[in-house]
Amino acid sequence: MQTNESAENYLETILILSQRLPVVRSVDVANELGFKKSSVSIAMKNLREKNHITVTDAGFIYLTDSGKEIADRIYERHTLITRFFEHIGVDPQIAEDDACRIEHVISAETFIALKKFLHSNNID
């Protein structure tokens, strides 16, 4: 399932917001990411067309199964890489920022190896 970094960020943000808010709207995504609502609206249209989200008539955004799968994968990478960087002494904000970039480009093979390493060393 091929997606670009921007789509992954939007899906991850929707996932995170859905854990904090009763419903997620485009304005919530825009506020969270610091983007203009018009930019977010275009992105939501693209995600809808790819069947990664559904949007109700009231404007509530929900992840579809494929959208949730992508969001879960990216969020897992993000949290694990952030924890690893913090564990080796990286400042938490830098760890967070770096993980946000790396989560999109790390190969599945490398991520699985990192996950196994962290688990075997009780870091996860």
mmCIF file of N, CA and C in Angstrom:
data_model
loop_
_atom_site.group_PDB
_atom_site.id
_atom_site.type_symbol
_atom_site.label_atom_id
_atom_site.label_comp_id
_atom_site.label_asym_id
_atom_site.label_seq_id
_atom_site.Cartn_x
_atom_site.Cartn_y
_atom_site.Cartn_z
ATOM 1 N N MET A 1 0.849 -1.182 0.000
ATOM 2 C CA MET A 1 0.000 0.000 0.000
ATOM 3 C C MET A 1 0.892 1.241 0.000
ATOM 4 N N GLN A 2 1.020 1.875 -1.124
ATOM 5 C CA GLN A 2 1.922 3.005 -1.311
ATOM 6 C C GLN A 2 1.222 4.315 -0.967
ATOM 7 N N THR A 3 1.809 5.072 -0.046
ATOM 8 C CA THR A 3 1.313 6.403 0.282
ATOM 9 C C THR A 3 2.507 7.332 0.387
ATOM 10 N N ASN A 4 2.235 8.633 0.263
ATOM 11 C CA ASN A 4 3.337 9.567 0.402
ATOM 12 C C ASN A 4 3.426 10.075 1.832
ATOM 13 N N GLU A 5 4.512 10.756 2.140
ATOM 14 C CA GLU A 5 4.768 11.231 3.499
ATOM 15 C C GLU A 5 3.667 12.158 3.992
ATOM 16 N N SER A 6 3.187 13.021 3.125
ATOM 17 C CA SER A 6 2.133 13.951 3.510
ATOM 18 C C SER A 6 0.860 13.200 3.918
ATOM 19 N N ALA A 7 0.450 12.243 3.112
ATOM 20 C CA ALA A 7 -0.742 11.452 3.424
ATOM 21 C C ALA A 7 -0.553 10.702 4.732
ATOM 22 N N GLU A 8 0.632 10.135 4.928
ATOM 23 C CA GLU A 8 0.910 9.415 6.168
ATOM 24 C C GLU A 8 0.803 10.335 7.379
ATOM 25 N N ASN A 9 1.331 11.564 7.247
ATOM 26 C CA ASN A 9 1.249 12.524 8.352
ATOM 27 C C ASN A 9 -0.201 12.882 8.678
ATOM 28 N N TYR A 10 -0.996 13.095 7.646
ATOM 29 C CA TYR A 10 -2.410 13.412 7.874
ATOM 30 C C TYR A 10 -3.128 12.247 8.554
ATOM 31 N N LEU A 11 -2.901 11.043 8.072
ATOM 32 C CA LEU A 11 -3.562 9.877 8.656
ATOM 33 C C LEU A 11 -3.129 9.669 10.110
ATOM 34 N N GLU A 12 -1.849 9.833 10.369
ATOM 35 C CA GLU A 12 -1.341 9.706 11.739
ATOM 36 C C GLU A 12 -1.966 10.774 12.642
ATOM 37 N N THR A 13 -2.083 11.980 12.135
ATOM 38 C CA THR A 13 -2.682 13.069 12.905
ATOM 39 C C THR A 13 -4.152 12.787 13.206
ATOM 40 N N ILE A 14 -4.879 12.282 12.223
ATOM 41 C CA ILE A 14 -6.294 11.926 12.446
ATOM 42 C C ILE A 14 -6.382 10.853 13.529
ATOM 43 N N LEU A 15 -5.502 9.859 13.479
ATOM 44 C CA LEU A 15 -5.485 8.807 14.489
ATOM 45 C C LEU A 15 -5.252 9.392 15.882
ATOM 46 N N ILE A 16 -4.242 10.223 16.014
ATOM 47 C CA ILE A 16 -3.900 10.822 17.311
ATOM 48 C C ILE A 16 -5.050 11.689 17.820
ATOM 49 N N LEU A 17 -5.618 12.504 16.933
ATOM 50 C CA LEU A 17 -6.733 13.356 17.343
ATOM 51 C C LEU A 17 -7.952 12.532 17.749
ATOM 52 N N SER A 18 -8.183 11.415 17.059
ATOM 53 C CA SER A 18 -9.344 10.577 17.381
ATOM 54 C C SER A 18 -9.214 9.945 18.760
ATOM 55 N N GLN A 19 -7.998 9.861 19.272
ATOM 56 C CA GLN A 19 -7.782 9.324 20.609
ATOM 57 C C GLN A 19 -8.025 10.396 21.680
ATOM 58 N N ARG A 20 -7.950 11.671 21.277
ATOM 59 C CA ARG A 20 -8.120 12.785 22.217
ATOM 60 C C ARG A 20 -9.478 13.456 22.144
ATOM 61 N N LEU A 21 -10.096 13.432 20.968
ATOM 62 C CA LEU A 21 -11.332 14.170 20.748
ATOM 63 C C LEU A 21 -12.496 13.225 20.469
ATOM 64 N N PRO A 22 -13.711 13.657 20.795
ATOM 65 C CA PRO A 22 -14.873 12.805 20.482
ATOM 66 C C PRO A 22 -15.078 12.648 18.974
ATOM 67 N N VAL A 23 -14.804 13.692 18.205
ATOM 68 C CA VAL A 23 -14.866 13.647 16.741
ATOM 69 C C VAL A 23 -13.725 14.492 16.182
ATOM 70 N N VAL A 24 -13.297 14.145 14.981
ATOM 71 C CA VAL A 24 -12.215 14.882 14.323
ATOM 72 C C VAL A 24 -12.791 15.594 13.112
ATOM 73 N N ARG A 25 -12.449 16.880 12.986
ATOM 74 C CA ARG A 25 -12.876 17.678 11.841
ATOM 75 C C ARG A 25 -11.635 18.254 11.164
ATOM 76 N N SER A 26 -11.804 18.748 9.950
ATOM 77 C CA SER A 26 -10.674 19.340 9.214
ATOM 78 C C SER A 26 -10.016 20.457 10.001
ATOM 79 N N VAL A 27 -10.813 21.258 10.685
ATOM 80 C CA VAL A 27 -10.258 22.371 11.454
ATOM 81 C C VAL A 27 -9.354 21.854 12.573
ATOM 82 N N ASP A 28 -9.695 20.705 13.155
ATOM 83 C CA ASP A 28 -8.849 20.116 14.193
ATOM 84 C C ASP A 28 -7.499 19.691 13.624
ATOM 85 N N VAL A 29 -7.543 19.083 12.445
ATOM 86 C CA VAL A 29 -6.307 18.657 11.774
ATOM 87 C C VAL A 29 -5.462 19.883 11.432
ATOM 88 N N ALA A 30 -6.108 20.922 10.905
ATOM 89 C CA ALA A 30 -5.399 22.154 10.543
ATOM 90 C C ALA A 30 -4.731 22.768 11.777
ATOM 91 N N ASN A 31 -5.462 22.829 12.867
ATOM 92 C CA ASN A 31 -4.910 23.403 14.097
ATOM 93 C C ASN A 31 -3.748 22.580 14.639
ATOM 94 N N GLU A 32 -3.889 21.268 14.592
ATOM 95 C CA GLU A 32 -2.845 20.378 15.115
ATOM 96 C C GLU A 32 -1.550 20.504 14.311
ATOM 97 N N LEU A 33 -1.686 20.593 13.004
ATOM 98 C CA LEU A 33 -0.507 20.641 12.128
ATOM 99 C C LEU A 33 -0.024 22.059 11.835
ATOM 100 N N GLY A 34 -0.851 23.057 12.171
ATOM 101 C CA GLY A 34 -0.477 24.439 11.877
ATOM 102 C C GLY A 34 -0.608 24.769 10.404
ATOM 103 N N PHE A 35 -1.538 24.105 9.726
ATOM 104 C CA PHE A 35 -1.769 24.330 8.303
ATOM 105 C C PHE A 35 -3.037 25.142 8.103
ATOM 106 N N LYS A 36 -3.164 25.729 6.916
ATOM 107 C CA LYS A 36 -4.404 26.421 6.559
ATOM 108 C C LYS A 36 -5.499 25.392 6.329
ATOM 109 N N LYS A 37 -6.715 25.762 6.695
ATOM 110 C CA LYS A 37 -7.846 24.851 6.515
ATOM 111 C C LYS A 37 -8.025 24.484 5.046
ATOM 112 N N SER A 38 -7.740 25.408 4.136
ATOM 113 C CA SER A 38 -7.891 25.117 2.706
ATOM 114 C C SER A 38 -6.925 24.018 2.259
ATOM 115 N N SER A 39 -5.714 24.036 2.790
ATOM 116 C CA SER A 39 -4.742 22.988 2.458
ATOM 117 C C SER A 39 -5.203 21.636 2.989
ATOM 118 N N VAL A 40 -5.728 21.652 4.204
ATOM 119 C CA VAL A 40 -6.207 20.415 4.814
ATOM 120 C C VAL A 40 -7.413 19.878 4.045
ATOM 121 N N SER A 41 -8.280 20.769 3.586
ATOM 122 C CA SER A 41 -9.457 20.336 2.819
ATOM 123 C C SER A 41 -9.048 19.594 1.555
ATOM 124 N N ILE A 42 -8.035 20.084 0.881
ATOM 125 C CA ILE A 42 -7.534 19.421 -0.327
ATOM 126 C C ILE A 42 -6.976 18.040 0.022
ATOM 127 N N ALA A 43 -6.209 17.983 1.108
ATOM 128 C CA ALA A 43 -5.639 16.704 1.534
ATOM 129 C C ALA A 43 -6.740 15.711 1.911
ATOM 130 N N MET A 44 -7.777 16.199 2.590
ATOM 131 C CA MET A 44 -8.878 15.314 2.985
ATOM 132 C C MET A 44 -9.602 14.773 1.750
ATOM 133 N N LYS A 45 -9.742 15.610 0.742
ATOM 134 C CA LYS A 45 -10.361 15.176 -0.518
ATOM 135 C C LYS A 45 -9.536 14.043 -1.135
ATOM 136 N N ASN A 46 -8.218 14.214 -1.149
ATOM 137 C CA ASN A 46 -7.337 13.184 -1.710
ATOM 138 C C ASN A 46 -7.402 11.891 -0.902
ATOM 139 N N LEU A 47 -7.442 12.004 0.415
ATOM 140 C CA LEU A 47 -7.531 10.811 1.260
ATOM 141 C C LEU A 47 -8.876 10.109 1.093
ATOM 142 N N ARG A 48 -9.935 10.894 0.894
ATOM 143 C CA ARG A 48 -11.262 10.315 0.636
ATOM 144 C C ARG A 48 -11.252 9.554 -0.682
ATOM 145 N N GLU A 49 -10.661 10.162 -1.712
ATOM 146 C CA GLU A 49 -10.604 9.522 -3.031
ATOM 147 C C GLU A 49 -9.814 8.216 -3.002
ATOM 148 N N LYS A 50 -8.837 8.117 -2.103
ATOM 149 C CA LYS A 50 -8.046 6.893 -1.969
ATOM 150 C C LYS A 50 -8.653 5.924 -0.956
ATOM 151 N N ASN A 51 -9.847 6.290 -0.467
ATOM 152 C CA ASN A 51 -10.581 5.457 0.494
ATOM 153 C C ASN A 51 -9.818 5.218 1.802
ATOM 154 N N HIS A 52 -9.050 6.223 2.234
ATOM 155 C CA HIS A 52 -8.357 6.139 3.517
ATOM 156 C C HIS A 52 -9.167 6.773 4.640
ATOM 157 N N ILE A 53 -10.121 7.642 4.268
ATOM 158 C CA ILE A 53 -10.999 8.271 5.264
ATOM 159 C C ILE A 53 -12.415 8.348 4.705
ATOM 160 N N THR A 54 -13.348 8.533 5.629
ATOM 161 C CA THR A 54 -14.702 8.915 5.245
ATOM 162 C C THR A 54 -14.996 10.211 5.989
ATOM 163 N N VAL A 55 -15.845 11.029 5.391
ATOM 164 C CA VAL A 55 -16.238 12.294 6.014
ATOM 165 C C VAL A 55 -17.759 12.345 5.998
ATOM 166 N N THR A 56 -18.343 12.553 7.167
ATOM 167 C CA THR A 56 -19.799 12.613 7.267
ATOM 168 C C THR A 56 -20.298 13.964 6.757
ATOM 169 N N ASP A 57 -21.602 14.064 6.588
ATOM 170 C CA ASP A 57 -22.204 15.339 6.180
ATOM 171 C C ASP A 57 -21.910 16.443 7.190
ATOM 172 N N ALA A 58 -21.744 16.064 8.449
ATOM 173 C CA ALA A 58 -21.431 17.042 9.501
ATOM 174 C C ALA A 58 -19.944 17.410 9.520
ATOM 175 N N GLY A 59 -19.142 16.766 8.662
ATOM 176 C CA GLY A 59 -17.720 17.085 8.577
ATOM 177 C C GLY A 59 -16.833 16.290 9.508
ATOM 178 N N PHE A 60 -17.370 15.210 10.085
ATOM 179 C CA PHE A 60 -16.572 14.376 10.971
ATOM 180 C C PHE A 60 -15.750 13.399 10.140
ATOM 181 N N ILE A 61 -14.466 13.288 10.464
ATOM 182 C CA ILE A 61 -13.524 12.467 9.705
ATOM 183 C C ILE A 61 -13.272 11.161 10.445
ATOM 184 N N TYR A 62 -13.374 10.069 9.707
ATOM 185 C CA TYR A 62 -13.099 8.745 10.270
ATOM 186 C C TYR A 62 -12.131 8.007 9.354
ATOM 187 N N LEU A 63 -11.197 7.287 9.965
ATOM 188 C CA LEU A 63 -10.279 6.458 9.191
ATOM 189 C C LEU A 63 -11.006 5.208 8.715
ATOM 190 N N THR A 64 -10.767 4.829 7.471
ATOM 191 C CA THR A 64 -11.249 3.542 6.972
ATOM 192 C C THR A 64 -10.257 2.480 7.440
ATOM 193 N N ASP A 65 -10.526 1.228 7.146
ATOM 194 C CA ASP A 65 -9.594 0.168 7.534
ATOM 195 C C ASP A 65 -8.205 0.411 6.948
ATOM 196 N N SER A 66 -8.148 0.796 5.671
ATOM 197 C CA SER A 66 -6.831 1.026 5.048
ATOM 198 C C SER A 66 -6.150 2.250 5.652
ATOM 199 N N GLY A 67 -6.925 3.300 5.945
ATOM 200 C CA GLY A 67 -6.359 4.497 6.563
ATOM 201 C C GLY A 67 -5.839 4.214 7.955
ATOM 202 N N LYS A 68 -6.591 3.412 8.707
ATOM 203 C CA LYS A 68 -6.170 3.069 10.073
ATOM 204 C C LYS A 68 -4.923 2.202 10.048
ATOM 205 N N GLU A 69 -4.845 1.308 9.082
ATOM 206 C CA GLU A 69 -3.665 0.447 8.960
ATOM 207 C C GLU A 69 -2.407 1.286 8.725
ATOM 208 N N ILE A 70 -2.499 2.246 7.837
ATOM 209 C CA ILE A 70 -1.356 3.125 7.555
ATOM 210 C C ILE A 70 -1.033 3.971 8.786
ATOM 211 N N ALA A 71 -2.062 4.575 9.385
ATOM 212 C CA ALA A 71 -1.856 5.436 10.554
ATOM 213 C C ALA A 71 -1.228 4.657 11.709
ATOM 214 N N ASP A 72 -1.724 3.445 11.959
ATOM 215 C CA ASP A 72 -1.173 2.621 13.038
ATOM 216 C C ASP A 72 0.297 2.301 12.783
ATOM 217 N N ARG A 73 0.619 1.959 11.537
ATOM 218 C CA ARG A 73 2.005 1.615 11.187
ATOM 219 C C ARG A 73 2.928 2.807 11.410
ATOM 220 N N ILE A 74 2.515 3.966 10.935
ATOM 221 C CA ILE A 74 3.347 5.167 11.068
ATOM 222 C C ILE A 74 3.468 5.575 12.526
ATOM 223 N N TYR A 75 2.365 5.521 13.263
ATOM 224 C CA TYR A 75 2.388 5.922 14.676
ATOM 225 C C TYR A 75 3.271 4.969 15.494
ATOM 226 N N GLU A 76 3.208 3.679 15.190
ATOM 227 C CA GLU A 76 4.078 2.732 15.895
ATOM 228 C C GLU A 76 5.547 3.061 15.621
ATOM 229 N N ARG A 77 5.868 3.318 14.377
ATOM 230 C CA ARG A 77 7.241 3.687 14.030
ATOM 231 C C ARG A 77 7.651 4.954 14.781
ATOM 232 N N HIS A 78 6.768 5.935 14.758
ATOM 233 C CA HIS A 78 7.058 7.222 15.395
ATOM 234 C C HIS A 78 7.362 7.040 16.884
ATOM 235 N N THR A 79 6.485 6.334 17.575
ATOM 236 C CA THR A 79 6.663 6.204 19.025
ATOM 237 C C THR A 79 7.888 5.363 19.374
ATOM 238 N N LEU A 80 8.118 4.295 18.643
ATOM 239 C CA LEU A 80 9.251 3.434 18.938
ATOM 240 C C LEU A 80 10.578 4.139 18.642
ATOM 241 N N ILE A 81 10.667 4.807 17.513
ATOM 242 C CA ILE A 81 11.903 5.512 17.154
ATOM 243 C C ILE A 81 12.153 6.655 18.137
ATOM 244 N N THR A 82 11.099 7.366 18.527
ATOM 245 C CA THR A 82 11.247 8.443 19.510
ATOM 246 C C THR A 82 11.797 7.889 20.821
ATOM 247 N N ARG A 83 11.196 6.795 21.316
ATOM 248 C CA ARG A 83 11.670 6.193 22.579
ATOM 249 C C ARG A 83 13.124 5.750 22.473
ATOM 250 N N PHE A 84 13.488 5.164 21.333
ATOM 251 C CA PHE A 84 14.867 4.721 21.144
ATOM 252 C C PHE A 84 15.831 5.907 21.224
ATOM 253 N N PHE A 85 15.528 6.968 20.512
ATOM 254 C CA PHE A 85 16.397 8.143 20.526
ATOM 255 C C PHE A 85 16.505 8.744 21.930
ATOM 256 N N GLU A 86 15.378 8.819 22.626
ATOM 257 C CA GLU A 86 15.410 9.340 23.994
ATOM 258 C C GLU A 86 16.254 8.434 24.887
ATOM 259 N N HIS A 87 16.145 7.118 24.689
ATOM 260 C CA HIS A 87 16.900 6.151 25.486
ATOM 261 C C HIS A 87 18.416 6.332 25.307
ATOM 262 N N ILE A 88 18.838 6.685 24.110
ATOM 263 C CA ILE A 88 20.283 6.857 23.874
ATOM 264 C C ILE A 88 20.746 8.282 24.170
ATOM 265 N N GLY A 89 19.848 9.092 24.758
ATOM 266 C CA GLY A 89 20.268 10.398 25.248
ATOM 267 C C GLY A 89 19.924 11.596 24.391
ATOM 268 N N VAL A 90 19.133 11.407 23.354
ATOM 269 C CA VAL A 90 18.747 12.532 22.498
ATOM 270 C C VAL A 90 17.670 13.353 23.218
ATOM 271 N N ASP A 91 17.787 14.661 23.133
ATOM 272 C CA ASP A 91 16.788 15.557 23.706
ATOM 273 C C ASP A 91 15.401 15.151 23.202
ATOM 274 N N PRO A 92 14.394 15.112 24.080
ATOM 275 C CA PRO A 92 13.059 14.639 23.673
ATOM 276 C C PRO A 92 12.470 15.362 22.455
ATOM 277 N N GLN A 93 12.638 16.663 22.349
ATOM 278 C CA GLN A 93 12.070 17.374 21.196
ATOM 279 C C GLN A 93 12.797 17.014 19.906
ATOM 280 N N ILE A 94 14.108 16.880 19.994
ATOM 281 C CA ILE A 94 14.886 16.473 18.814
ATOM 282 C C ILE A 94 14.533 15.030 18.445
ATOM 283 N N ALA A 95 14.396 14.171 19.443
ATOM 284 C CA ALA A 95 14.016 12.777 19.192
ATOM 285 C C ALA A 95 12.678 12.714 18.472
ATOM 286 N N GLU A 96 11.726 13.513 18.932
ATOM 287 C CA GLU A 96 10.392 13.573 18.324
ATOM 288 C C GLU A 96 10.477 14.063 16.873
ATOM 289 N N ASP A 97 11.208 15.137 16.657
ATOM 290 C CA ASP A 97 11.331 15.712 15.307
ATOM 291 C C ASP A 97 12.018 14.745 14.344
ATOM 292 N N ASP A 98 13.112 14.127 14.808
ATOM 293 C CA ASP A 98 13.832 13.190 13.947
ATOM 294 C C ASP A 98 12.993 11.952 13.641
ATOM 295 N N ALA A 99 12.298 11.447 14.648
ATOM 296 C CA ALA A 99 11.440 10.271 14.447
ATOM 297 C C ALA A 99 10.363 10.572 13.419
ATOM 298 N N CYS A 100 9.844 11.801 13.445
ATOM 299 C CA CYS A 100 8.785 12.196 12.509
ATOM 300 C C CYS A 100 9.270 12.127 11.055
ATOM 301 N N ARG A 101 10.538 12.386 10.848
ATOM 302 C CA ARG A 101 11.075 12.291 9.485
ATOM 303 C C ARG A 101 11.447 10.852 9.124
ATOM 304 N N ILE A 102 12.065 10.166 10.054
ATOM 305 C CA ILE A 102 12.556 8.813 9.789
ATOM 306 C C ILE A 102 11.409 7.816 9.607
ATOM 307 N N GLU A 103 10.305 8.009 10.322
ATOM 308 C CA GLU A 103 9.191 7.050 10.286
ATOM 309 C C GLU A 103 8.674 6.785 8.887
ATOM 310 N N HIS A 104 8.903 7.712 7.972
ATOM 311 C CA HIS A 104 8.382 7.584 6.607
ATOM 312 C C HIS A 104 9.336 6.862 5.665
ATOM 313 N N VAL A 105 10.608 6.833 6.012
ATOM 314 C CA VAL A 105 11.587 6.287 5.072
ATOM 315 C C VAL A 105 12.275 5.015 5.546
ATOM 316 N N ILE A 106 12.122 4.683 6.811
ATOM 317 C CA ILE A 106 12.771 3.476 7.323
ATOM 318 C C ILE A 106 12.129 2.246 6.656
ATOM 319 N N SER A 107 12.963 1.314 6.267
ATOM 320 C CA SER A 107 12.439 0.101 5.625
ATOM 321 C C SER A 107 11.765 -0.780 6.662
ATOM 322 N N ALA A 108 10.875 -1.622 6.193
ATOM 323 C CA ALA A 108 10.194 -2.568 7.091
ATOM 324 C C ALA A 108 11.223 -3.478 7.756
ATOM 325 N N GLU A 109 12.223 -3.912 7.000
ATOM 326 C CA GLU A 109 13.256 -4.803 7.529
ATOM 327 C C GLU A 109 14.020 -4.131 8.667
ATOM 328 N N THR A 110 14.441 -2.899 8.466
ATOM 329 C CA THR A 110 15.188 -2.184 9.502
ATOM 330 C C THR A 110 14.315 -1.929 10.719
ATOM 331 N N PHE A 111 13.051 -1.555 10.484
ATOM 332 C CA PHE A 111 12.165 -1.285 11.615
ATOM 333 C C PHE A 111 11.934 -2.540 12.445
ATOM 334 N N ILE A 112 11.735 -3.671 11.789
ATOM 335 C CA ILE A 112 11.528 -4.933 12.509
ATOM 336 C C ILE A 112 12.773 -5.276 13.331
ATOM 337 N N ALA A 113 13.955 -5.074 12.745
ATOM 338 C CA ALA A 113 15.199 -5.352 13.475
ATOM 339 C C ALA A 113 15.336 -4.414 14.678
ATOM 340 N N LEU A 114 15.007 -3.144 14.499
ATOM 341 C CA LEU A 114 15.065 -2.181 15.597
ATOM 342 C C LEU A 114 14.080 -2.570 16.701
ATOM 343 N N LYS A 115 12.895 -2.953 16.295
ATOM 344 C CA LYS A 115 11.852 -3.359 17.243
ATOM 345 C C LYS A 115 12.311 -4.579 18.047
ATOM 346 N N LYS A 116 12.894 -5.577 17.371
ATOM 347 C CA LYS A 116 13.404 -6.773 18.058
ATOM 348 C C LYS A 116 14.522 -6.414 19.027
ATOM 349 N N PHE A 117 15.428 -5.546 18.586
ATOM 350 C CA PHE A 117 16.542 -5.120 19.431
ATOM 351 C C PHE A 117 16.032 -4.426 20.687
ATOM 352 N N LEU A 118 15.100 -3.493 20.506
ATOM 353 C CA LEU A 118 14.567 -2.767 21.650
ATOM 354 C C LEU A 118 13.828 -3.695 22.615
ATOM 355 N N HIS A 119 13.064 -4.621 22.045
ATOM 356 C CA HIS A 119 12.322 -5.566 22.873
ATOM 357 C C HIS A 119 13.276 -6.470 23.668
ATOM 358 N N SER A 120 14.307 -6.970 22.996
ATOM 359 C CA SER A 120 15.244 -7.872 23.667
ATOM 360 C C SER A 120 16.058 -7.156 24.749
ATOM 361 N N ASN A 121 16.130 -5.838 24.657
ATOM 362 C CA ASN A 121 16.857 -5.045 25.664
ATOM 363 C C ASN A 121 15.905 -4.313 26.608
ATOM 364 N N ASN A 122 14.625 -4.719 26.594
ATOM 365 C CA ASN A 122 13.601 -4.142 27.470
ATOM 366 C C ASN A 122 13.513 -2.617 27.364
ATOM 367 N N ILE A 123 13.632 -2.108 26.136
ATOM 368 C CA ILE A 123 13.562 -0.675 25.889
ATOM 369 C C ILE A 123 12.201 -0.294 25.338
ATOM 370 N N ASP A 124 11.458 -1.257 24.822
ATOM 371 C CA ASP A 124 10.164 -0.939 24.226
ATOM 372 C C ASP A 124 9.126 -0.782 25.295
#
